[in-house]
Coordinates of C-alpha atoms (C1' of nucleotides) in Angstrom, one line a residue:
Chain A
X1 CA -23.4 116.9 57.6
X2 CA -21.8 119.3 55.2
X3 CA -19.1 117.5 53.4
X4 CA -19.1 119.0 50.0
X5 CA -16.0 121.0 49.3
X6 CA -13.4 121.7 46.7
X7 CA -12.2 118.5 45.0
X8 CA -9.2 117.2 46.8
X9 CA -8.1 115.3 43.7
X10 CA -4.9 116.7 42.3
X11 CA -5.7 117.8 38.7
X12 CA -3.0 120.3 38.0
X13 CA 0.0 118.4 36.8
X14 CA 2.5 120.5 34.9
X15 CA 0.7 122.0 32.0
X16 CA 3.4 121.1 29.6
X17 CA 1.9 117.8 29.0
X18 CA 3.7 116.1 26.2
X19 CA 6.3 114.1 28.0
X20 CA 9.8 115.4 27.7
X21 CA 12.4 113.0 26.1
X22 CA 14.7 112.8 29.1
X23 CA 11.8 112.4 31.5
X24 CA 10.4 109.4 29.7
X25 CA 13.8 107.7 29.7
X26 CA 13.7 107.8 33.4
X27 CA 10.1 106.7 33.6
X28 CA 10.6 103.7 31.3
X29 CA 13.3 102.3 33.4
X30 CA 11.2 102.6 36.6
X31 CA 8.1 101.0 35.1
X32 CA 7.3 97.8 37.0
X33 CA 6.8 96.2 33.6
X34 CA 10.5 96.6 32.7
X35 CA 12.0 96.1 36.0
X36 CA 14.7 93.4 36.4
X37 CA 16.1 94.1 32.9
X38 CA 19.7 95.2 32.7
X39 CA 20.1 98.9 32.1
X40 CA 21.5 98.6 28.6
X41 CA 18.4 96.6 27.7
X42 CA 16.2 99.3 29.0
X43 CA 18.1 101.9 27.1
X44 CA 17.8 99.9 23.9
X45 CA 14.1 99.4 24.4
X46 CA 13.6 103.0 25.3
X47 CA 15.0 104.1 21.9
X48 CA 12.3 102.2 20.2
X49 CA 9.4 103.8 22.0
X50 CA 7.9 107.2 21.1
X51 CA 6.1 109.3 23.7
X52 CA 2.8 111.2 23.3
X53 CA 1.1 113.6 25.6
X54 CA -2.6 113.8 26.0
X55 CA -4.8 116.4 27.5
X56 CA -7.7 115.3 29.7
X57 CA -10.5 114.0 27.5
X58 CA -8.4 113.3 24.5
X59 CA -8.6 109.9 22.8
X60 CA -5.7 107.6 22.3
X61 CA -7.5 105.4 19.8
X62 CA -11.1 104.4 19.0
X63 CA -12.7 101.0 18.9
X64 CA -12.5 99.9 15.3
X65 CA -9.2 101.5 14.5
X66 CA -6.7 99.2 13.1
X67 CA -4.7 97.7 16.0
X68 CA -1.1 98.1 15.3
X69 CA 0.4 99.7 18.3
X70 CA 1.1 98.9 21.9
X71 CA 0.9 101.6 24.6
X72 CA 2.3 102.0 28.1
X73 CA 1.1 104.6 30.5
X74 CA 4.0 106.6 31.8
X75 CA 2.0 109.2 33.7
X76 CA -1.7 109.9 34.3
X77 CA -4.8 107.8 34.0
X78 CA -6.3 106.3 30.9
X79 CA -9.9 105.1 30.6
X80 CA -10.6 101.9 28.6
X81 CA -14.2 101.4 27.6
X82 CA -16.6 100.1 25.0
X83 CA -19.3 102.1 23.3
X84 CA -22.8 101.2 24.3
X85 CA -25.8 101.3 22.0
X86 CA -27.5 104.5 23.1
X87 CA -24.6 106.5 24.4
X88 CA -24.1 104.7 27.6
X89 CA -20.7 103.1 27.6
X90 CA -19.1 100.3 29.6
X91 CA -16.0 101.3 31.4
X92 CA -13.8 98.3 31.6
X93 CA -10.7 99.6 33.3
X94 CA -8.8 102.7 34.5
X95 CA -5.1 102.3 33.7
X96 CA -2.3 104.1 35.4
X97 CA 1.4 104.3 35.4
X98 CA 3.0 101.1 34.2
X99 CA -0.1 99.5 32.7
X100 CA -0.1 98.7 29.0
X101 CA -2.9 98.7 26.5
X102 CA -3.5 98.4 22.8
X103 CA -2.2 95.5 20.8
X104 CA 0.6 93.4 22.1
X105 CA 1.6 91.1 19.4
X106 CA 1.0 90.8 15.7
X107 CA -1.8 88.3 15.1
X108 CA -3.1 89.4 11.7
X109 CA -4.7 92.7 11.1
X110 CA -7.6 93.4 13.4
X111 CA -9.2 96.3 15.2
X112 CA -9.1 97.5 18.7
X113 CA -12.0 96.2 20.5
X114 CA -12.2 99.2 22.8
X115 CA -11.7 102.9 23.0
X116 CA -9.1 104.6 25.2
X117 CA -9.3 108.2 26.5
X118 CA -7.2 110.3 28.9
X119 CA -9.0 110.7 32.2
X120 CA -6.4 113.1 33.4
X121 CA -3.5 114.7 31.5
X122 CA -1.3 111.8 30.5
X123 CA 1.9 110.7 29.0
X124 CA 1.9 107.5 27.0
X125 CA 4.8 105.6 25.5
X126 CA 4.1 103.7 22.3
X127 CA 5.6 101.3 19.9
X128 CA 4.5 99.3 16.8
X129 CA 3.2 95.9 17.8
X130 CA 5.7 94.4 15.4
X131 CA 8.5 96.2 17.1
X132 CA 7.4 94.9 20.5
X133 CA 7.3 91.4 19.0
X134 CA 11.0 91.8 18.3
X135 CA 11.7 93.0 21.8
X136 CA 9.9 89.9 23.2
X137 CA 12.1 87.7 21.0
X138 CA 15.2 89.4 22.4
X139 CA 14.2 89.4 26.0
X140 CA 12.2 86.3 26.8
X141 CA 12.0 87.2 30.4
X142 CA 9.8 90.1 29.3
X143 CA 7.5 87.7 27.7
X144 CA 7.0 85.8 30.9
X145 CA 6.4 89.0 32.7
X146 CA 3.8 89.9 30.1
X147 CA 2.1 86.6 30.6
X148 CA 1.9 87.2 34.4
X149 CA 0.4 90.6 33.9
X150 CA -2.2 89.3 31.5
X151 CA -3.0 86.5 33.8
X152 CA -3.8 89.0 36.5
X153 CA -5.8 91.0 34.2
X154 CA -7.8 88.1 33.0
X155 CA -8.6 87.2 36.5
X156 CA -9.7 90.7 37.2
X157 CA -11.9 90.7 34.1
X158 CA -13.5 87.4 35.2
X159 CA -14.1 88.8 38.6
X160 CA -15.8 91.8 37.0
X161 CA -18.1 89.4 35.1
X162 CA -18.8 87.6 38.4
X163 CA -19.5 90.9 40.2
X164 CA -21.9 92.2 37.7
X165 CA -23.6 88.9 37.3
X166 CA -24.3 88.1 40.9
X167 CA -24.2 91.3 43.0
X168 CA -26.9 93.8 43.7
X169 CA -26.2 97.4 42.7
X170 CA -25.2 98.3 46.2
X171 CA -22.6 95.6 46.4
X172 CA -21.3 96.3 42.9
X173 CA -20.7 100.0 43.8
X174 CA -19.1 99.1 47.1
X175 CA -16.9 96.6 45.4
X176 CA -15.9 99.0 42.6
X177 CA -15.1 101.8 45.1
X178 CA -12.9 99.4 47.0
X179 CA -11.1 98.3 43.7
X180 CA -10.6 101.9 42.8
X181 CA -9.2 102.5 46.3
X182 CA -6.8 99.7 45.9
X183 CA -5.7 100.8 42.5
X184 CA -5.8 104.6 42.7
X185 CA -6.0 105.2 46.4
X186 CA -3.9 107.8 48.2
X187 CA -4.0 107.8 52.0
X188 CA -5.1 111.1 53.4
X189 CA -5.3 112.0 57.1
X190 CA -8.0 109.5 57.9
X191 CA -9.4 108.5 54.6
X192 CA -8.4 106.8 51.4
X193 CA -8.8 109.3 48.5
X194 CA -9.4 107.9 45.0
X195 CA -6.9 109.9 43.1
X196 CA -8.8 110.5 39.8
X197 CA -11.7 112.6 38.8
X198 CA -14.4 109.9 38.8
X199 CA -17.9 111.0 38.0
X200 CA -21.2 109.3 38.9
X201 CA -21.5 108.4 35.3
X202 CA -18.1 106.7 35.3
X203 CA -19.1 104.7 38.3
X204 CA -22.4 103.8 36.6
X205 CA -20.5 102.6 33.5
X206 CA -18.3 100.5 35.7
X207 CA -21.1 98.9 37.6
X208 CA -23.8 98.3 35.0
X209 CA -26.0 100.9 36.6
X210 CA -27.3 104.4 36.0
X211 CA -25.8 107.7 37.3
X212 CA -29.1 108.3 39.2
X213 CA -28.9 105.0 41.0
X214 CA -25.1 105.5 41.8
X215 CA -26.0 108.9 43.2
X216 CA -28.7 107.4 45.5
X217 CA -26.5 104.5 46.7
X218 CA -23.5 106.8 47.3
X219 CA -25.7 109.2 49.2
X220 CA -26.6 106.4 51.5
X221 CA -23.0 105.3 51.9
X222 CA -22.1 108.9 52.8
X223 CA -25.0 109.1 55.3
X224 CA -23.6 106.0 56.9
X225 CA -20.2 107.5 57.2
X226 CA -18.6 105.0 54.8
X227 CA -17.4 107.5 52.2
X228 CA -17.0 111.1 51.6
X229 CA -17.8 112.5 48.2
X230 CA -18.4 115.5 46.0
X231 CA -18.3 116.5 42.4
X232 CA -15.8 114.3 40.6
X233 CA -14.2 112.9 43.7
X234 CA -14.7 110.1 46.2
X235 CA -12.9 109.2 49.4
X236 CA -13.3 106.0 51.5
X237 CA -13.7 106.8 55.1
X238 CA -14.5 103.4 56.6
X239 CA -12.9 100.8 54.5
X240 CA -13.8 97.9 56.8
X241 CA -17.5 98.6 56.8
X242 CA -17.5 99.2 53.1
X243 CA -15.8 95.8 52.6
X244 CA -18.4 94.1 54.8
X245 CA -21.1 95.2 52.3
X246 CA -19.5 93.2 49.6
X247 CA -19.1 90.0 51.7
X248 CA -22.2 88.0 52.4
X249 CA -25.6 87.6 51.1
Chain B
X1 CA -44.5 72.0 16.6
X2 CA -43.2 68.9 18.4
X3 CA -39.5 69.2 18.5
X4 CA -38.7 67.5 21.7
X5 CA -36.7 64.3 21.1
X6 CA -33.7 62.4 22.2
X7 CA -30.7 64.6 22.7
X8 CA -28.6 64.7 19.5
X9 CA -25.5 65.6 21.5
X10 CA -22.9 62.8 21.5
X11 CA -22.4 61.8 25.1
X12 CA -21.0 58.3 24.7
X13 CA -17.3 58.7 24.1
X14 CA -15.3 55.6 24.8
X15 CA -16.1 54.6 28.4
X16 CA -12.5 54.0 29.2
X17 CA -12.0 57.6 30.0
X18 CA -8.6 58.0 31.5
X19 CA -6.6 59.0 28.5
X20 CA -4.2 56.3 27.3
X21 CA -0.5 57.2 27.2
X22 CA 0.0 56.8 23.5
X23 CA -3.2 58.6 22.6
X24 CA -2.2 61.6 24.6
X25 CA 1.2 61.8 22.8
X26 CA -0.6 62.1 19.5
X27 CA -3.1 64.6 21.0
X28 CA -0.4 66.9 22.4
X29 CA 1.4 67.3 19.1
X30 CA -1.9 68.2 17.4
X31 CA -2.9 70.8 19.9
X32 CA -3.1 74.2 18.3
X33 CA -1.3 75.5 21.3
X34 CA 1.9 73.5 20.5
X35 CA 1.7 73.7 16.7
X36 CA 4.7 75.0 15.0
X37 CA 7.1 73.5 17.4
X38 CA 9.6 70.9 16.0
X39 CA 8.6 67.3 16.7
X40 CA 11.4 66.6 19.2
X41 CA 10.4 69.6 21.2
X42 CA 6.8 68.2 21.3
X43 CA 8.2 64.9 22.5
X44 CA 10.3 66.5 25.1
X45 CA 7.4 68.6 26.4
X46 CA 5.0 65.7 26.3
X47 CA 7.2 63.7 28.7
X48 CA 6.8 66.4 31.2
X49 CA 3.0 66.3 31.2
X50 CA 0.8 63.9 33.0
X51 CA -2.7 63.0 31.9
X52 CA -5.8 62.6 33.9
X53 CA -9.3 61.3 32.9
X54 CA -12.4 62.8 34.4
X55 CA -15.9 61.6 34.4
X56 CA -18.7 63.9 33.6
X57 CA -19.4 66.1 36.7
X58 CA -16.0 65.5 38.3
X59 CA -14.0 68.5 39.5
X60 CA -10.5 69.2 38.4
X61 CA -9.9 71.8 41.1
X62 CA -11.9 74.1 43.4
X63 CA -11.7 77.8 43.8
X64 CA -9.4 78.4 46.7
X65 CA -7.1 75.4 46.1
X66 CA -3.4 76.3 46.0
X67 CA -2.7 77.2 42.3
X68 CA 0.4 75.2 41.3
X69 CA -0.6 73.4 38.1
X70 CA -1.4 74.2 34.5
X71 CA -3.9 72.1 32.6
X72 CA -4.6 71.6 28.9
X73 CA -7.8 70.0 27.6
X74 CA -7.0 67.1 25.4
X75 CA -10.5 65.8 24.9
X76 CA -14.0 66.8 26.2
X77 CA -15.4 70.0 27.7
X78 CA -14.5 71.7 30.9
X79 CA -16.7 74.2 32.7
X80 CA -14.9 77.1 34.4
X81 CA -17.0 79.0 36.9
X82 CA -17.1 80.9 40.1
X83 CA -19.3 80.1 43.1
X84 CA -22.1 82.5 43.8
X85 CA -23.5 83.4 47.2
X86 CA -26.6 81.3 47.4
X87 CA -25.8 78.4 45.1
X88 CA -26.1 80.2 41.9
X89 CA -22.8 80.2 40.1
X90 CA -21.4 82.3 37.3
X91 CA -20.2 80.3 34.4
X92 CA -17.2 82.1 32.8
X93 CA -16.2 79.7 30.0
X94 CA -16.6 76.3 28.6
X95 CA -13.2 75.0 27.5
X96 CA -12.5 72.4 24.8
X97 CA -9.7 70.6 23.1
X98 CA -6.5 72.7 23.1
X99 CA -7.6 75.3 25.7
X100 CA -5.5 75.7 28.8
X101 CA -6.6 76.6 32.3
X102 CA -5.2 76.8 35.8
X103 CA -2.0 78.6 36.7
X104 CA 0.4 79.4 33.9
X105 CA 3.4 80.8 35.7
X106 CA 4.8 80.9 39.2
X107 CA 3.9 84.3 40.7
X108 CA 4.1 83.5 44.4
X109 CA 1.6 81.1 46.0
X110 CA -1.9 82.0 45.3
X111 CA -5.2 80.3 44.9
X112 CA -7.3 79.4 41.9
X113 CA -9.9 82.1 41.5
X114 CA -12.4 79.7 39.9
X115 CA -13.6 76.1 40.0
X116 CA -13.3 73.7 37.0
X117 CA -15.5 70.8 36.4
X118 CA -15.9 68.2 33.6
X119 CA -19.0 69.0 31.6
X120 CA -18.4 65.8 29.5
X121 CA -16.0 62.9 30.1
X122 CA -12.7 64.6 29.6
X123 CA -9.0 64.0 29.3
X124 CA -6.7 66.7 30.6
X125 CA -3.0 67.0 30.5
X126 CA -1.3 68.7 33.4
X127 CA 2.1 70.0 34.5
X128 CA 3.4 71.9 37.5
X129 CA 3.4 75.7 36.8
X130 CA 7.1 75.6 37.6
X131 CA 7.8 73.0 35.0
X132 CA 5.8 75.0 32.4
X133 CA 7.9 78.1 33.3
X134 CA 11.0 76.1 32.3
X135 CA 9.3 75.1 29.0
X136 CA 8.6 78.8 28.3
X137 CA 12.3 79.5 29.0
X138 CA 13.3 76.9 26.5
X139 CA 10.8 77.7 23.8
X140 CA 10.3 81.5 23.7
X141 CA 8.0 81.1 20.7
X142 CA 5.6 79.3 23.0
X143 CA 5.6 82.3 25.3
X144 CA 4.5 84.5 22.4
X145 CA 1.8 82.1 21.4
X146 CA 0.6 82.1 25.0
X147 CA 0.5 85.8 25.0
X148 CA -1.7 85.8 21.9
X149 CA -4.1 83.3 23.3
X150 CA -4.4 85.3 26.5
X151 CA -4.9 88.4 24.5
X152 CA -7.9 86.8 22.8
X153 CA -9.3 85.5 26.1
X154 CA -8.9 88.9 27.7
X155 CA -10.8 90.5 24.8
X156 CA -13.5 87.8 25.2
X157 CA -13.8 88.4 28.9
X158 CA -14.2 92.1 28.3
X159 CA -16.8 91.5 25.7
X160 CA -18.6 89.4 28.3
X161 CA -18.6 92.3 30.7
X162 CA -19.9 94.5 28.0
X163 CA -22.6 92.1 27.1
X164 CA -23.9 91.6 30.6
X165 CA -23.7 95.3 31.3
X166 CA -25.6 96.7 28.4
X167 CA -27.8 94.0 26.8
X168 CA -31.2 92.9 27.7
X169 CA -31.7 89.3 28.8
X170 CA -33.0 88.3 25.3
X171 CA -29.9 89.8 23.6
X172 CA -27.6 88.2 26.2
X173 CA -29.1 84.8 25.6
X174 CA -29.0 85.2 21.8
X175 CA -25.4 86.3 22.0
X176 CA -24.4 83.5 24.2
X177 CA -26.0 80.9 22.0
X178 CA -24.1 82.3 19.0
X179 CA -20.8 82.2 20.9
X180 CA -21.5 78.6 21.9
X181 CA -22.3 77.8 18.3
X182 CA -19.0 79.3 17.2
X183 CA -17.0 77.5 19.8
X184 CA -18.8 74.1 20.1
X185 CA -20.9 74.1 17.0
X186 CA -21.2 71.0 14.8
X187 CA -23.0 71.5 11.5
X188 CA -25.9 69.0 11.2
X189 CA -28.2 68.7 8.1
X190 CA -29.7 72.1 8.3
X191 CA -28.8 73.4 11.8
X192 CA -25.8 74.1 14.0
X193 CA -25.8 71.8 16.9
X194 CA -24.1 73.0 20.1
X195 CA -22.1 69.9 20.9
X196 CA -22.2 69.9 24.7
X197 CA -24.9 69.1 27.2
X198 CA -25.9 72.6 28.1
X199 CA -28.8 73.1 30.6
X200 CA -31.1 76.0 31.1
X201 CA -29.2 76.6 34.3
X202 CA -25.8 76.7 32.6
X203 CA -27.2 79.3 30.2
X204 CA -28.6 81.2 33.1
X205 CA -25.2 81.2 34.7
X206 CA -23.6 82.4 31.5
X207 CA -26.1 85.2 31.0
X208 CA -26.6 86.6 34.5
X209 CA -30.2 85.4 34.4
X210 CA -32.4 82.7 36.0
X211 CA -33.2 79.3 34.5
X212 CA -36.9 80.3 34.3
X213 CA -36.2 83.3 32.3
X214 CA -33.9 81.4 30.0
X215 CA -36.6 78.9 29.5
X216 CA -39.1 81.5 28.6
X217 CA -36.8 83.3 26.2
X218 CA -35.7 80.1 24.5
X219 CA -39.3 79.0 24.1
X220 CA -39.9 82.2 22.2
X221 CA -36.8 81.7 20.0
X222 CA -38.1 78.2 19.3
X223 CA -41.5 79.4 18.3
X224 CA -39.9 81.9 15.9
X225 CA -37.9 79.1 14.3
X226 CA -34.5 80.5 15.4
X227 CA -33.5 77.4 17.4
X228 CA -34.4 73.9 18.2
X229 CA -33.9 72.7 21.7
X230 CA -34.7 70.0 24.3
X231 CA -33.4 68.7 27.6
X232 CA -29.6 69.4 27.7
X233 CA -29.2 70.4 24.0
X234 CA -29.6 73.3 21.7
X235 CA -29.3 73.7 18.0
X236 CA -29.3 76.9 16.0
X237 CA -31.7 76.8 13.0
X238 CA -31.5 80.3 11.8
X239 CA -28.2 81.8 12.5
X240 CA -28.8 85.0 10.6
X241 CA -32.0 85.9 12.4
X242 CA -30.5 85.1 15.7
X243 CA -27.5 87.3 15.0
X244 CA -29.9 90.2 14.1
X245 CA -31.3 90.0 17.6
X246 CA -27.9 90.9 19.1
X247 CA -27.3 93.8 16.7
X248 CA -29.1 97.1 17.2
X249 CA -31.0 98.6 20.0
Chain C
dC1 C1' -41.9 51.5 35.7
dG2 C1' -40.9 54.4 39.8
dG3 C1' -37.5 57.9 40.9
dT4 C1' -34.6 61.7 39.7
dT5 C1' -33.3 65.5 37.1
dT6 C1' -34.5 69.2 34.0
dA7 C1' -37.7 72.1 31.8
dT8 C1' -42.1 74.7 31.5
dT9 C1' -45.6 77.8 33.0
dG10 C1' -48.2 81.1 35.9
dA11 C1' -48.8 84.6 39.6
dT12 C1' -46.7 88.0 42.2
dT13 C1' -43.2 91.1 43.8
dC14 C1' -39.5 94.4 43.7
dC15 C1' -35.3 96.4 42.2
dC16 C1' -33.8 99.6 39.5
dG17 C1' -34.2 102.2 35.1
dT18 C1' -36.5 106.1 33.0
dC19 C1' -38.1 110.7 32.8
dA20 C1' -38.1 115.1 34.6
dA21 C1' -37.0 119.1 37.4
dG22 C1' -34.1 121.6 40.3
dC23 C1' -29.7 122.4 42.6
dA24 C1' -24.6 122.9 43.5
dA25 C1' -19.9 123.5 41.8
dG26 C1' -16.6 125.3 39.0
dG27 C1' -14.9 128.1 35.3
dT28 C1' -15.0 132.5 32.6
dG29 C1' -15.2 137.0 31.1
dG30 C1' -16.3 141.5 32.0
Chain D
dC1 C1' -15.5 139.8 42.5
dC2 C1' -20.0 138.9 40.7
dA3 C1' -23.2 137.4 36.8
dC4 C1' -23.5 133.8 33.8
dC5 C1' -23.1 129.4 31.8
dT6 C1' -21.8 124.8 31.6
dT7 C1' -21.4 120.5 33.7
dG8 C1' -22.2 117.3 37.2
dC9 C1' -25.2 115.8 41.1
dT10 C1' -29.6 115.1 43.5
dT11 C1' -34.3 113.9 44.2
dG12 C1' -38.9 112.3 43.3
dA13 C1' -42.7 109.8 40.8
dC14 C1' -43.6 106.1 38.0
dG15 C1' -43.3 101.8 35.3
dG16 C1' -41.4 97.6 33.6
dG17 C1' -38.4 93.7 33.1
dA18 C1' -36.9 90.0 35.2
dA19 C1' -36.5 87.5 39.8
dT20 C1' -38.9 84.8 43.0
dC21 C1' -42.0 81.3 44.5
dA22 C1' -44.6 77.4 43.4
dA23 C1' -46.6 73.6 41.0
dT24 C1' -46.7 70.6 36.9
dA25 C1' -44.8 68.2 33.1
dA26 C1' -41.5 66.1 30.3
dA27 C1' -37.1 63.4 29.6
dC28 C1' -33.9 60.2 31.2
dC29 C1' -32.0 56.2 33.9
dG30 C1' -31.5 52.1 36.2

DNA sequence: CGGTTTATTGATTCCCGTCAAGCAAGGTGG
DNA sequence: CCACCTTGCTTGACGGGAATCAATAAACCG
C-alpha cells in the first residue's frame, strides 16, 4: 500500500503576496461577510480597510499585543492558537477567506487572547476596531450579520469543548479531520483533499493529543482505507466510514 | 479538620417562583444587557418579553428542539450543557442574572445545540428570535452590545478549550473553581462562597474529569487550606494560593 | 428515622504521553 | 543530478495519571 507521494496541496499561489489594491477591492465585495450591502457601501467600507500580505509562517499578531484592530482574511489560511506552557500550543481554528479575527469592537483596552499566524501565503484586510465600530453604526444590517457569524463560532467552540471533553483520541481525530474536510475540503477524483498544509503536530494541537499519537491513529485510518496521507497533507477517502467513527460509543 | 456542615448556599428564594409581572419589569431595566437604553425603549422591549418561572431541575429546552426563542436570565442560575454518550454530560456554562441564551437571530430553522436546565429556582424572560431581530433593527446600539457580549463569550469558550487541552486535572479544577468564584462568588467573612449548588459531578462535567477524581483533588485542596467544601457547596479560602496552582508548569 | 442522593476511598486497569531512535520527503547548492 | 541538511513522520518500549469498578459513609428530606 504505497500511498506516499508529492503533496497534492496547492502551495504555490502567486509569489507576489502582498495583495494588490485593485484585487482587494474585488475581494471585499465578494466576501460573504459583506454580501447584501449596496455597492456604494462596499466601496465606502473598502476605502477604510488596509491590506497586508503575509508569507507562510509570518505572524499577524501575538497573544498579549494590544487589541486594536479587526482583520478579515481575503486569501489564504490563518492559524489561530494559544501558546501552551512547554511549547505545545492549542490550535483553536484555521480561518480562510471571509473569516474575521482580532478585535471587533472597542471595549476598553485589552490584549488579544490568542496568536495568529499565516499557515499559507495570505492576504488580510484590516481596520482599526474603532473604525469598524463606526461602520457598524452606519450599517446595522452588518451588525446583525456579525452576530450571526459569532453565534456560529460560539457553537463551534462549544462543540470543540464537548469533543475534547468526551471523545477518545481516535474519535477526536476523526471528528477534526471531518471538520477540516468541511471547511477546507476540495473534491478530487475520488477523495476529499484538505487544502492546507496540515502537519501531525497541527492535528495534535487541535485534538489535545501528541504528534506521535496522531501519527499512530492516522496510520490506522490509512490502513483501513479511510484516509490517504503524507507529509503535510491529508485526504479523506471514505467519508462515510470516517463519520461512523465519531458517532456512537 | 471537621468542616462538613450545612450548606451555606442560599437555596430558599421565595417559593412563588414564577416571576411576577411587575417584578420582571424592574428586572429587565436593570439588566446589564439593556443598560444605557432610554426608559421608554426598555418599556417597549419589556412588553414584548414573556416571563417563565422554573423550579430547580426543570428544563428550559433540550438539545435538538427547534431553536426559535431567545432567553434572558432574570433571576437564578441556568446550566447549559451538552449530552454525552453514556450519560456523562459536558457542562459548558452556568448562566446567571443578565446572561442570555438560546437563539439570538433568525438564521434559518435549526436546533438548539445544547440543553438548558435550572440549577436553582429561576426566572427567565423570553422572546421569539424573530421579535428580537426586530428589536435589534430598532436599537442598533443593542446589536453592538450583543456583539461585545458574544465576543467575551467566544474568548471564554476558547479559553475553555485551551484549559482542557493543556492543563492537568488538578489545574483544570483549580481554574474552574476560580472562574466560578469570579462569576458566582459571594464574599463571606473570610472566604469566597460559590453561590450555587455545585456538585462533584457538575465540576467533573466542567473539567472533563470524573466525580471520583474531582473528589480526590478537592479533598487535597481542602487539606491544604485552599478551599472549604461540603455536599453541594464550595468556598474558596485562599484565593491567592489557588491561583498559583493554575499558573506555571 | 428510613430512604435517597451525594461524596469518599481503595484497588485495579488502560489509554495515551514520554522518550528515543530511525526513516522519508523536500529543498538547496555545488 | 546527486550529496547534504532540515523538517516532518514513524515506530517501539515504558511509565504514569486518571478512569473504572465497587463498596461505604455522610448529608439531606419527608
